[in-house]
mmCIF file of C-alpha atoms in Angstrom:
data_model
loop_
_atom_site.group_PDB
_atom_site.id
_atom_site.type_symbol
_atom_site.label_atom_id
_atom_site.label_comp_id
_atom_site.label_asym_id
_atom_site.label_seq_id
_atom_site.Cartn_x
_atom_site.Cartn_y
_atom_site.Cartn_z
ATOM 1 C CA MET A 296 89.033 130.508 136.023
ATOM 2 C CA ASN A 297 92.649 130.589 137.233
ATOM 3 C CA GLU A 298 94.464 128.306 134.788
ATOM 4 C CA VAL A 299 97.794 129.015 136.502
ATOM 5 C CA LEU A 300 96.325 127.718 139.776
ATOM 6 C CA LEU A 301 95.170 124.540 138.059
ATOM 7 C CA ARG A 302 98.586 123.934 136.539
ATOM 8 C CA ASN A 303 100.301 124.530 139.870
ATOM 9 C CA LEU A 304 97.965 122.186 141.742
ATOM 10 C CA THR A 305 98.183 119.334 139.239
ATOM 11 C CA PRO A 306 101.508 117.785 140.440
ATOM 12 C CA SER A 307 100.480 117.728 144.112
ATOM 13 C CA VAL A 308 97.037 116.266 143.332
ATOM 14 C CA LEU A 309 98.685 113.620 141.187
ATOM 15 C CA ALA A 310 101.114 112.789 143.994
ATOM 16 C CA ILE A 311 98.270 112.393 146.493
ATOM 17 C CA LEU A 312 96.441 109.905 144.249
ATOM 18 C CA VAL A 313 99.618 107.878 143.788
ATOM 19 C CA ARG A 314 100.175 107.809 147.565
ATOM 20 C CA ARG A 315 96.613 106.551 147.994
ATOM 21 C CA GLY A 316 97.415 103.571 145.786
ATOM 22 C CA ALA A 317 96.575 104.667 142.230
ATOM 23 C CA ASP A 318 99.061 103.672 139.554
ATOM 24 C CA PHE A 319 100.622 106.669 137.831
ATOM 25 C CA ALA A 320 98.912 106.299 134.423
ATOM 26 C CA ALA A 321 95.448 105.874 135.958
ATOM 27 C CA ALA A 322 96.103 108.781 138.328
ATOM 28 C CA GLU A 323 97.068 111.025 135.398
ATOM 29 C CA ASP A 324 93.845 110.090 133.608
ATOM 30 C CA ALA A 325 91.760 110.809 136.713
ATOM 31 C CA VAL A 326 93.427 114.167 137.348
ATOM 32 C CA GLN A 327 92.843 115.159 133.722
ATOM 33 C CA ASP A 328 89.124 114.396 134.128
ATOM 34 C CA ALA A 329 89.057 116.466 137.333
ATOM 35 C CA LEU A 330 90.718 119.432 135.593
ATOM 36 C CA VAL A 331 88.128 119.328 132.817
ATOM 37 C CA GLU A 332 85.366 119.297 135.433
ATOM 38 C CA ALA A 333 87.004 122.234 137.231
ATOM 39 C CA VAL A 334 87.024 124.273 134.027
ATOM 40 C CA ARG A 335 83.291 123.632 133.737
ATOM 41 C CA VAL A 336 82.240 124.159 137.360
ATOM 42 C CA TRP A 337 84.572 126.652 138.997
ATOM 43 C CA PRO A 338 83.638 129.834 137.084
ATOM 44 C CA ALA A 339 80.095 129.650 138.509
ATOM 45 C CA ASP A 340 80.851 127.896 141.790
ATOM 46 C CA PRO A 341 84.498 128.298 142.899
ATOM 47 C CA PRO A 342 85.457 125.930 145.740
ATOM 48 C CA ARG A 343 86.774 127.140 149.086
ATOM 49 C CA ASP A 344 89.537 124.524 148.927
ATOM 50 C CA PRO A 345 90.596 124.088 145.266
ATOM 51 C CA LYS A 346 93.185 121.421 146.020
ATOM 52 C CA GLY A 347 90.801 119.399 148.166
ATOM 53 C CA TRP A 348 88.113 119.697 145.492
ATOM 54 C CA LEU A 349 90.465 118.405 142.803
ATOM 55 C CA VAL A 350 91.647 115.506 144.979
ATOM 56 C CA THR A 351 88.062 114.455 145.744
ATOM 57 C CA VAL A 352 86.891 114.580 142.133
ATOM 58 C CA ALA A 353 90.048 112.914 140.775
ATOM 59 C CA TRP A 354 89.840 110.112 143.354
ATOM 60 C CA ARG A 355 86.198 109.463 142.420
ATOM 61 C CA ARG A 356 87.180 109.313 138.748
ATOM 62 C CA PHE A 357 89.960 106.863 139.616
ATOM 63 C CA LEU A 358 87.541 104.614 141.530
ATOM 64 C CA ASP A 359 85.114 104.722 138.582
ATOM 65 C CA THR A 360 87.935 103.565 136.321
ATOM 66 C CA VAL A 361 88.894 100.755 138.689
ATOM 67 C CA ARG A 362 85.293 99.548 138.781
ATOM 68 C CA ALA A 363 85.042 99.723 134.977
ATOM 69 C CA ASP A 364 88.275 97.754 134.610
ATOM 70 C CA ALA A 365 87.032 95.144 137.079
ATOM 71 C CA ALA A 366 83.800 94.811 135.119
ATOM 72 C CA ARG A 367 85.768 94.453 131.894
ATOM 73 C CA ARG A 368 87.925 91.702 133.388
ATOM 74 C CA ARG A 369 84.824 89.844 134.534
ATOM 75 C CA ARG A 370 83.472 90.004 130.984
ATOM 76 C CA GLU A 371 86.783 88.755 129.586
ATOM 77 C CA ASP A 372 86.665 85.807 132.008
ATOM 78 C CA LEU A 373 83.445 84.699 130.323
ATOM 79 C CA VAL A 374 85.247 83.870 127.087
ATOM 80 C CA ASN A 375 88.301 81.891 126.071
ATOM 81 C CA GLU A 376 91.335 83.734 124.792
ATOM 82 C CA GLU A 377 90.511 82.603 121.250
ATOM 83 C CA PRO A 378 86.850 83.085 120.212
ATOM 84 C CA ALA A 379 85.144 79.864 119.180
ATOM 85 C CA PRO A 380 83.694 79.717 115.651
ATOM 86 C CA GLY A 381 80.046 79.112 114.935
ATOM 87 C CA PRO A 382 76.767 80.476 116.298
ATOM 88 C CA ALA A 383 76.876 83.038 119.067
ATOM 89 C CA PRO A 384 75.958 81.953 122.587
ATOM 90 C CA ALA A 385 72.994 83.440 124.408
ATOM 91 C CA ALA A 386 73.359 87.203 124.716
ATOM 92 C CA ASP A 387 74.365 88.838 127.979
ATOM 93 C CA ASP A 388 73.787 92.427 129.071
ATOM 94 C CA THR A 389 77.062 93.813 127.691
ATOM 95 C CA LEU A 390 75.798 94.328 124.153
ATOM 96 C CA ARG A 391 72.673 96.014 125.526
ATOM 97 C CA LEU A 392 74.913 98.427 127.445
ATOM 98 C CA TYR A 393 76.679 99.317 124.202
ATOM 99 C CA PHE A 394 73.346 100.246 122.622
ATOM 100 C CA LEU A 395 72.135 102.190 125.635
ATOM 101 C CA CYS A 396 75.354 104.230 125.839
ATOM 102 C CA ALA A 397 74.904 105.083 122.156
ATOM 103 C CA HIS A 398 72.063 107.360 123.315
ATOM 104 C CA PRO A 399 70.071 109.254 120.649
ATOM 105 C CA SER A 400 70.750 112.529 122.477
ATOM 106 C CA LEU A 401 74.483 112.191 121.755
ATOM 107 C CA THR A 402 76.355 112.796 118.517
ATOM 108 C CA PRO A 403 77.850 109.563 117.120
ATOM 109 C CA SER A 404 81.421 110.607 118.000
ATOM 110 C CA SER A 405 80.445 111.484 121.586
ATOM 111 C CA ALA A 406 78.473 108.262 121.975
ATOM 112 C CA VAL A 407 81.451 106.225 120.808
ATOM 113 C CA ALA A 408 83.821 108.019 123.178
ATOM 114 C CA LEU A 409 81.469 107.627 126.150
ATOM 115 C CA THR A 410 80.872 103.928 125.478
ATOM 116 C CA LEU A 411 84.556 103.171 125.085
ATOM 117 C CA ARG A 412 85.251 104.887 128.396
ATOM 118 C CA ALA A 413 82.268 103.663 130.424
ATOM 119 C CA VAL A 414 81.745 100.139 129.049
ATOM 120 C CA GLY A 415 84.798 99.255 126.983
ATOM 121 C CA GLY A 416 87.207 100.035 129.820
ATOM 122 C CA LEU A 417 89.586 102.075 127.648
ATOM 123 C CA THR A 418 91.470 105.069 129.012
ATOM 124 C CA THR A 419 90.976 108.602 127.751
ATOM 125 C CA ARG A 420 94.489 108.439 126.274
ATOM 126 C CA GLN A 421 93.683 105.320 124.237
ATOM 127 C CA ILE A 422 90.435 106.793 122.934
ATOM 128 C CA ALA A 423 92.161 110.048 121.993
ATOM 129 C CA ARG A 424 94.805 108.113 120.059
ATOM 130 C CA ALA A 425 92.112 106.216 118.147
ATOM 131 C CA TYR A 426 90.452 109.508 117.173
ATOM 132 C CA LEU A 427 93.726 111.311 116.370
ATOM 133 C CA VAL A 428 92.984 114.152 118.812
ATOM 134 C CA PRO A 429 94.811 115.481 121.906
ATOM 135 C CA GLU A 430 94.000 113.737 125.166
ATOM 136 C CA ALA A 431 92.626 116.965 126.692
ATOM 137 C CA THR A 432 90.223 117.354 123.755
ATOM 138 C CA MET A 433 88.933 113.826 124.212
ATOM 139 C CA ALA A 434 88.585 114.324 127.980
ATOM 140 C CA GLN A 435 86.382 117.352 127.316
ATOM 141 C CA ARG A 436 84.315 115.408 124.759
ATOM 142 C CA ILE A 437 83.694 112.589 127.223
ATOM 143 C CA SER A 438 82.856 115.062 129.972
ATOM 144 C CA ARG A 439 80.324 116.810 127.719
ATOM 145 C CA ALA A 440 78.774 113.451 126.810
ATOM 146 C CA LYS A 441 78.405 112.586 130.488
ATOM 147 C CA ARG A 442 76.723 115.928 131.153
ATOM 148 C CA THR A 443 74.373 115.438 128.207
ATOM 149 C CA VAL A 444 73.074 112.098 129.435
ATOM 150 C CA SER A 445 73.097 113.054 133.113
ATOM 151 C CA GLY A 446 69.591 112.570 134.471
ATOM 152 C CA LEU A 447 68.289 110.938 131.284
ATOM 153 C CA ARG A 448 66.682 107.522 131.338
ATOM 154 C CA PHE A 449 68.725 105.013 129.384
ATOM 155 C CA ASP A 450 65.736 103.368 127.753
ATOM 156 C CA GLN A 451 66.317 104.554 124.175
ATOM 157 C CA PRO A 452 68.898 102.418 122.394
ATOM 158 C CA GLY A 453 71.250 104.058 119.928
ATOM 159 C CA ASP A 454 71.787 103.165 116.286
ATOM 160 C CA VAL A 455 73.656 100.153 114.950
ATOM 161 C CA ALA A 456 76.278 102.234 113.123
ATOM 162 C CA THR A 457 77.470 103.791 116.394
ATOM 163 C CA VAL A 458 77.646 100.416 118.141
ATOM 164 C CA LEU A 459 79.628 98.974 115.219
ATOM 165 C CA ARG A 460 82.100 101.855 115.495
ATOM 166 C CA VAL A 461 82.545 101.167 119.210
ATOM 167 C CA LEU A 462 83.075 97.447 118.675
ATOM 168 C CA TYR A 463 85.600 98.177 115.926
ATOM 169 C CA LEU A 464 87.636 100.508 118.128
ATOM 170 C CA VAL A 465 87.507 98.113 121.089
ATOM 171 C CA PHE A 466 88.780 95.340 118.819
ATOM 172 C CA ASN A 467 91.584 97.545 117.521
ATOM 173 C CA GLU A 468 92.771 98.316 121.047
ATOM 174 C CA GLY A 469 92.679 94.628 121.923
ATOM 175 C CA TYR A 470 94.421 93.684 118.688
ATOM 176 C CA SER A 471 97.182 96.227 119.319
ATOM 177 C CA GLY A 472 98.089 94.412 122.519
ATOM 178 C CA ASP A 473 97.477 97.406 124.826
ATOM 179 C CA VAL A 474 94.287 95.869 126.204
ATOM 180 C CA ASP A 475 93.232 92.259 125.627
ATOM 181 C CA LEU A 476 89.746 92.975 124.322
ATOM 182 C CA ALA A 477 89.866 91.504 120.816
ATOM 183 C CA ALA A 478 88.130 88.247 121.744
ATOM 184 C CA GLU A 479 85.462 90.132 123.686
ATOM 185 C CA ALA A 480 84.778 92.394 120.692
ATOM 186 C CA ILE A 481 84.428 89.337 118.435
ATOM 187 C CA ARG A 482 82.066 87.691 120.910
ATOM 188 C CA LEU A 483 79.816 90.759 121.040
ATOM 189 C CA THR A 484 79.877 91.195 117.261
ATOM 190 C CA ARG A 485 78.806 87.553 116.872
ATOM 191 C CA GLN A 486 75.872 88.284 119.152
ATOM 192 C CA LEU A 487 74.990 91.361 117.117
ATOM 193 C CA ALA A 488 75.185 89.415 113.851
ATOM 194 C CA ALA A 489 72.856 86.783 115.313
ATOM 195 C CA VAL A 490 70.091 89.328 115.951
ATOM 196 C CA ILE A 491 70.642 91.932 113.194
ATOM 197 C CA ASP A 492 70.726 90.885 109.545
ATOM 198 C CA HIS A 493 72.861 93.660 108.058
ATOM 199 C CA PRO A 494 75.807 93.338 105.647
ATOM 200 C CA GLU A 495 77.956 95.812 107.606
ATOM 201 C CA VAL A 496 77.515 93.806 110.820
ATOM 202 C CA ALA A 497 78.657 90.761 108.876
ATOM 203 C CA GLY A 498 81.465 92.786 107.316
ATOM 204 C CA LEU A 499 82.771 93.835 110.732
ATOM 205 C CA LEU A 500 82.652 90.263 112.028
ATOM 206 C CA ALA A 501 84.535 89.047 108.935
ATOM 207 C CA LEU A 502 87.134 91.810 109.360
ATOM 208 C CA MET A 503 87.718 90.901 113.013
ATOM 209 C CA LEU A 504 88.061 87.189 112.261
ATOM 210 C CA LEU A 505 90.518 87.768 109.406
ATOM 211 C CA HIS A 506 92.722 90.039 111.518
ATOM 212 C CA HIS A 507 92.478 87.855 114.604
ATOM 213 C CA ALA A 508 93.536 84.831 112.540
ATOM 214 C CA ARG A 509 97.026 86.368 112.216
ATOM 215 C CA ARG A 510 97.432 87.146 115.900
ATOM 216 C CA ALA A 511 99.757 84.249 116.796
ATOM 217 C CA ALA A 512 102.204 85.266 114.052
ATOM 218 C CA ARG A 513 102.290 88.985 114.815
ATOM 219 C CA THR A 514 104.951 88.767 117.535
ATOM 220 C CA ALA A 515 108.239 86.888 117.911
ATOM 221 C CA PRO A 516 109.037 84.832 121.040
ATOM 222 C CA ASP A 517 110.833 87.859 122.510
ATOM 223 C CA GLY A 518 107.675 89.975 122.083
ATOM 224 C CA SER A 519 108.949 92.022 119.136
ATOM 225 C CA LEU A 520 106.613 92.852 116.247
ATOM 226 C CA VAL A 521 106.728 90.743 113.085
ATOM 227 C CA PRO A 522 105.648 92.699 109.962
ATOM 228 C CA LEU A 523 102.956 91.103 107.805
ATOM 229 C CA ALA A 524 105.367 90.292 104.988
ATOM 230 C CA GLU A 525 107.651 88.379 107.398
ATOM 231 C CA GLN A 526 104.986 86.463 109.317
ATOM 232 C CA ASP A 527 104.955 82.663 109.336
ATOM 233 C CA ARG A 528 101.703 82.066 107.453
ATOM 234 C CA GLY A 529 101.651 78.504 108.713
ATOM 235 C CA ARG A 530 100.750 79.968 112.125
ATOM 236 C CA TRP A 531 97.674 81.762 110.796
ATOM 237 C CA ASP A 532 94.347 80.319 111.960
ATOM 238 C CA THR A 533 92.951 78.837 108.734
ATOM 239 C CA ALA A 534 89.570 78.036 110.309
ATOM 240 C CA SER A 535 89.035 81.686 111.264
ATOM 241 C CA ILE A 536 90.177 82.785 107.801
ATOM 242 C CA ALA A 537 87.737 80.393 106.105
ATOM 243 C CA GLU A 538 84.887 81.552 108.325
ATOM 244 C CA GLY A 539 85.721 85.222 107.777
ATOM 245 C CA VAL A 540 85.921 84.824 103.988
ATOM 246 C CA ALA A 541 82.602 82.941 103.882
ATOM 247 C CA ILE A 542 80.871 85.636 105.953
ATOM 248 C CA LEU A 543 82.392 88.357 103.750
ATOM 249 C CA HIS A 544 81.307 86.722 100.475
ATOM 250 C CA ALA A 545 77.730 86.430 101.749
ATOM 251 C CA ALA A 546 77.741 90.105 102.772
ATOM 252 C CA LEU A 547 79.224 91.347 99.484
ATOM 253 C CA ALA A 548 76.655 89.345 97.525
ATOM 254 C CA ARG A 549 73.952 91.633 98.922
ATOM 255 C CA ASP A 550 75.488 94.574 97.003
ATOM 256 C CA ARG A 551 75.262 97.070 99.882
ATOM 257 C CA LEU A 552 78.931 97.906 100.281
ATOM 258 C CA GLY A 553 80.106 99.611 103.454
ATOM 259 C CA GLU A 554 83.467 100.452 104.976
ATOM 260 C CA PHE A 555 83.762 97.304 107.106
ATOM 261 C CA GLN A 556 83.091 95.065 104.118
ATOM 262 C CA ALA A 557 85.727 96.951 102.114
ATOM 263 C CA GLN A 558 88.272 96.597 104.924
ATOM 264 C CA ALA A 559 87.447 92.901 105.243
ATOM 265 C CA ALA A 560 87.977 92.468 101.485
ATOM 266 C CA ILE A 561 91.498 93.908 101.852
ATOM 267 C CA ALA A 562 92.207 91.601 104.801
ATOM 268 C CA ALA A 563 90.894 88.638 102.802
ATOM 269 C CA LEU A 564 93.282 89.385 99.918
ATOM 270 C CA HIS A 565 96.202 89.350 102.355
ATOM 271 C CA ALA A 566 94.938 86.094 103.898
ATOM 272 C CA ASP A 567 94.473 84.499 100.479
ATOM 273 C CA ALA A 568 98.102 85.062 99.374
ATOM 274 C CA PRO A 569 100.286 81.959 99.953
ATOM 275 C CA THR A 570 103.323 84.263 100.282
ATOM 276 C CA ALA A 571 103.839 88.002 100.656
ATOM 277 C CA GLU A 572 105.228 88.159 97.112
ATOM 278 C CA GLU A 573 101.990 86.700 95.724
ATOM 279 C CA THR A 574 99.753 89.354 97.304
ATOM 280 C CA ASP A 575 97.358 90.909 94.782
ATOM 281 C CA TRP A 576 98.353 94.510 95.454
ATOM 282 C CA VAL A 577 96.562 95.869 92.382
ATOM 283 C CA GLN A 578 93.232 94.606 93.688
ATOM 284 C CA ILE A 579 94.082 95.879 97.180
ATOM 285 C CA VAL A 580 94.620 99.387 95.760
ATOM 286 C CA GLU A 581 91.201 99.145 94.099
ATOM 287 C CA TRP A 582 89.588 98.245 97.413
ATOM 288 C CA TYR A 583 91.401 101.127 99.099
ATOM 289 C CA ASP A 584 89.937 103.415 96.437
ATOM 290 C CA GLU A 585 86.464 102.138 97.369
ATOM 291 C CA LEU A 586 87.226 102.582 101.065
ATOM 292 C CA ALA A 587 88.532 106.128 100.572
ATOM 293 C CA HIS A 588 85.348 106.992 98.685
ATOM 294 C CA LEU A 589 83.234 105.611 101.546
ATOM 295 C CA THR A 590 85.129 107.216 104.434
ATOM 296 C CA ASP A 591 87.361 110.029 103.142
ATOM 297 C CA SER A 592 89.724 108.963 105.947
ATOM 298 C CA PRO A 593 93.334 110.218 105.928
ATOM 299 C CA ILE A 594 94.444 106.941 107.540
ATOM 300 C CA VAL A 595 92.853 105.013 104.676
ATOM 301 C CA ARG A 596 94.768 107.181 102.211
ATOM 302 C CA LEU A 597 97.975 106.586 104.158
ATOM 303 C CA ASN A 598 97.491 102.821 103.917
ATOM 304 C CA ARG A 599 96.603 103.216 100.254
ATOM 305 C CA ALA A 600 99.978 104.903 99.651
ATOM 306 C CA VAL A 601 101.689 101.754 100.945
ATOM 307 C CA ALA A 602 99.574 99.591 98.643
ATOM 308 C CA VAL A 603 100.332 101.860 95.665
ATOM 309 C CA GLY A 604 104.030 101.543 96.498
ATOM 310 C CA GLU A 605 103.724 97.765 96.314
ATOM 311 C CA ALA A 606 101.566 97.712 93.180
ATOM 312 C CA ASP A 607 103.209 100.455 91.115
ATOM 313 C CA GLY A 608 106.621 100.906 92.721
ATOM 314 C CA PRO A 609 107.942 102.926 95.682
ATOM 315 C CA ARG A 610 108.117 106.234 93.822
ATOM 316 C CA ALA A 611 104.415 106.007 93.002
ATOM 317 C CA GLY A 612 103.807 105.306 96.680
ATOM 318 C CA LEU A 613 105.893 108.319 97.701
ATOM 319 C CA ALA A 614 103.926 110.497 95.266
ATOM 320 C CA ALA A 615 100.666 109.345 96.880
ATOM 321 C CA LEU A 616 102.168 109.956 100.321
ATOM 322 C CA ALA A 617 103.240 113.507 99.399
ATOM 323 C CA ALA A 618 99.572 114.515 99.092
ATOM 324 C CA LEU A 619 98.919 113.668 102.762
ATOM 325 C CA ASP A 620 99.499 115.601 105.978
ATOM 326 C CA ALA A 621 102.923 114.708 107.354
ATOM 327 C CA SER A 622 101.575 114.894 110.928
ATOM 328 C CA LEU A 623 99.394 111.809 110.428
ATOM 329 C CA PRO A 624 100.237 108.942 112.799
ATOM 330 C CA ARG A 625 102.729 106.514 111.166
ATOM 331 C CA HIS A 626 103.239 108.855 108.180
ATOM 332 C CA THR A 627 106.973 108.968 108.927
ATOM 333 C CA ALA A 628 107.165 105.169 109.230
ATOM 334 C CA VAL A 629 105.453 104.748 105.850
ATOM 335 C CA ALA A 630 107.841 107.274 104.285
ATOM 336 C CA ALA A 631 110.791 105.349 105.746
ATOM 337 C CA TYR A 632 109.534 102.061 104.288
ATOM 338 C CA LEU A 633 108.942 103.520 100.826
ATOM 339 C CA HIS A 634 112.352 105.238 100.759
ATOM 340 C CA GLU A 635 113.964 101.939 101.704
ATOM 341 C CA ARG A 636 112.118 100.209 98.885
ATOM 342 C CA ASP A 637 113.403 102.949 96.567
ATOM 343 C CA GLY A 638 117.006 102.279 97.645
ATOM 344 C CA ASP A 639 117.544 105.508 99.612
ATOM 345 C CA LEU A 640 118.864 103.826 102.744
ATOM 346 C CA ALA A 641 120.233 106.978 104.402
ATOM 347 C CA THR A 642 116.873 108.766 104.245
ATOM 348 C CA ALA A 643 115.030 105.614 105.271
ATOM 349 C CA ALA A 644 117.260 105.101 108.338
ATOM 350 C CA ARG A 645 116.764 108.697 109.424
ATOM 351 C CA LEU A 646 112.999 108.455 108.999
ATOM 352 C CA TYR A 647 112.792 105.119 110.857
ATOM 353 C CA ALA A 648 114.584 106.764 113.792
ATOM 354 C CA GLU A 649 112.188 109.737 113.687
ATOM 355 C CA ALA A 650 109.196 107.397 113.487
ATOM 356 C CA ALA A 651 110.436 105.473 116.523
ATOM 357 C CA GLN A 652 110.313 108.665 118.589
ATOM 358 C CA LYS A 653 106.653 109.134 117.610
ATOM 359 C CA ALA A 654 105.584 105.493 118.079
ATOM 360 C CA PRO A 655 102.404 105.039 120.160
ATOM 361 C CA ASN A 656 103.667 101.976 122.051
ATOM 362 C CA LEU A 657 106.901 100.313 123.140
ATOM 363 C CA ALA A 658 106.695 97.353 120.756
ATOM 364 C CA GLU A 659 106.343 99.599 117.722
ATOM 365 C CA ARG A 660 109.107 101.913 118.934
ATOM 366 C CA ASP A 661 111.473 98.972 119.365
ATOM 367 C CA HIS A 662 110.617 97.646 115.906
ATOM 368 C CA LEU A 663 111.283 100.980 114.207
ATOM 369 C CA THR A 664 114.505 101.465 116.156
ATOM 370 C CA ARG A 665 115.720 98.068 114.954
ATOM 371 C CA GLN A 666 114.811 99.000 111.373
ATOM 372 C CA ALA A 667 116.929 102.153 111.620
ATOM 373 C CA ALA A 668 119.842 100.233 113.147
ATOM 374 C CA ARG A 669 119.607 97.565 110.428
ATOM 375 C CA LEU A 670 119.886 100.144 107.647
ATOM 376 C CA ASN A 671 122.648 102.090 109.377
ATOM 377 C CA ALA A 672 124.667 98.857 109.637
ATOM 378 C CA ARG A 673 124.361 98.376 105.865
ATOM 379 C CA ARG A 674 125.636 101.840 104.930
#
């Protein structure tokens, strides 16, 4: 395998796809998939025309993505922007596709990645960001998953836990504003809750409803992010909050705690506070302790450090943060916030500026840049 050849061919293949009508981001994603396939195929079967081979494979990947996006948009057209409360409507085939892509022959992580790519309509870059891995690593994982299921009959549905993980990640991408899939994820989770009586299914539905209830208040008229503490709580959807809390209470009463129920309990405590100052941070830290025990997730521990900073003071939060890997996404932003709370404005301004450079999207980068400018103006 001539890796130098691949690197040299990449710009020209990318340019050809763009000339054919592919937008740059989609073309990059398609070329990355083609490079992964080349690494797999070429050692045993080198092509006579490497550039032509890459163009053909990349263009096919691009067309697959276009078709997946078109299918996703058709599914989104089936629902209103805001999901209606109450019983789920009759099921369509989308939820079945989620189960079939969660094939028993795949590991849970590979099944999630494949389903997000093939059914959820997310890009390899978005999936990689959700899993905290490099894009090339995720491209290889998806490619391996495709090879594993190639030629298999999709008549063995996967397990509920994998499908819940997919729905959760699809919702998170929609909720972030990168792809408008939050309502679709809620719709499918309602369908799942209607046919599967499991407290974690209910917990995920409650979590989605409680987060989605704050959606209207999350951005200002100019599109900038509004932090939770500064949101106009009068704009929160009280009907969705009431429904989410009721679903959560019923799930918790069954005494089979899972991670989605724990996350929903944290969201419910935020929703229950009339003002940011009245938030029960002590109880939120306790729920984060439960969640960390269930998942051992570094992101959970990062969020717990924020909660500790609110409950026990910023220095306690910084002590909790010091035990975590500084390369974690948003670690620098959390450090900036806690240093500001501790009165160290110079350090906080510097860290906000550093965090802005690492931000995963434009809205977050703009918000962190404004935070740094605000503190610099006060010094």
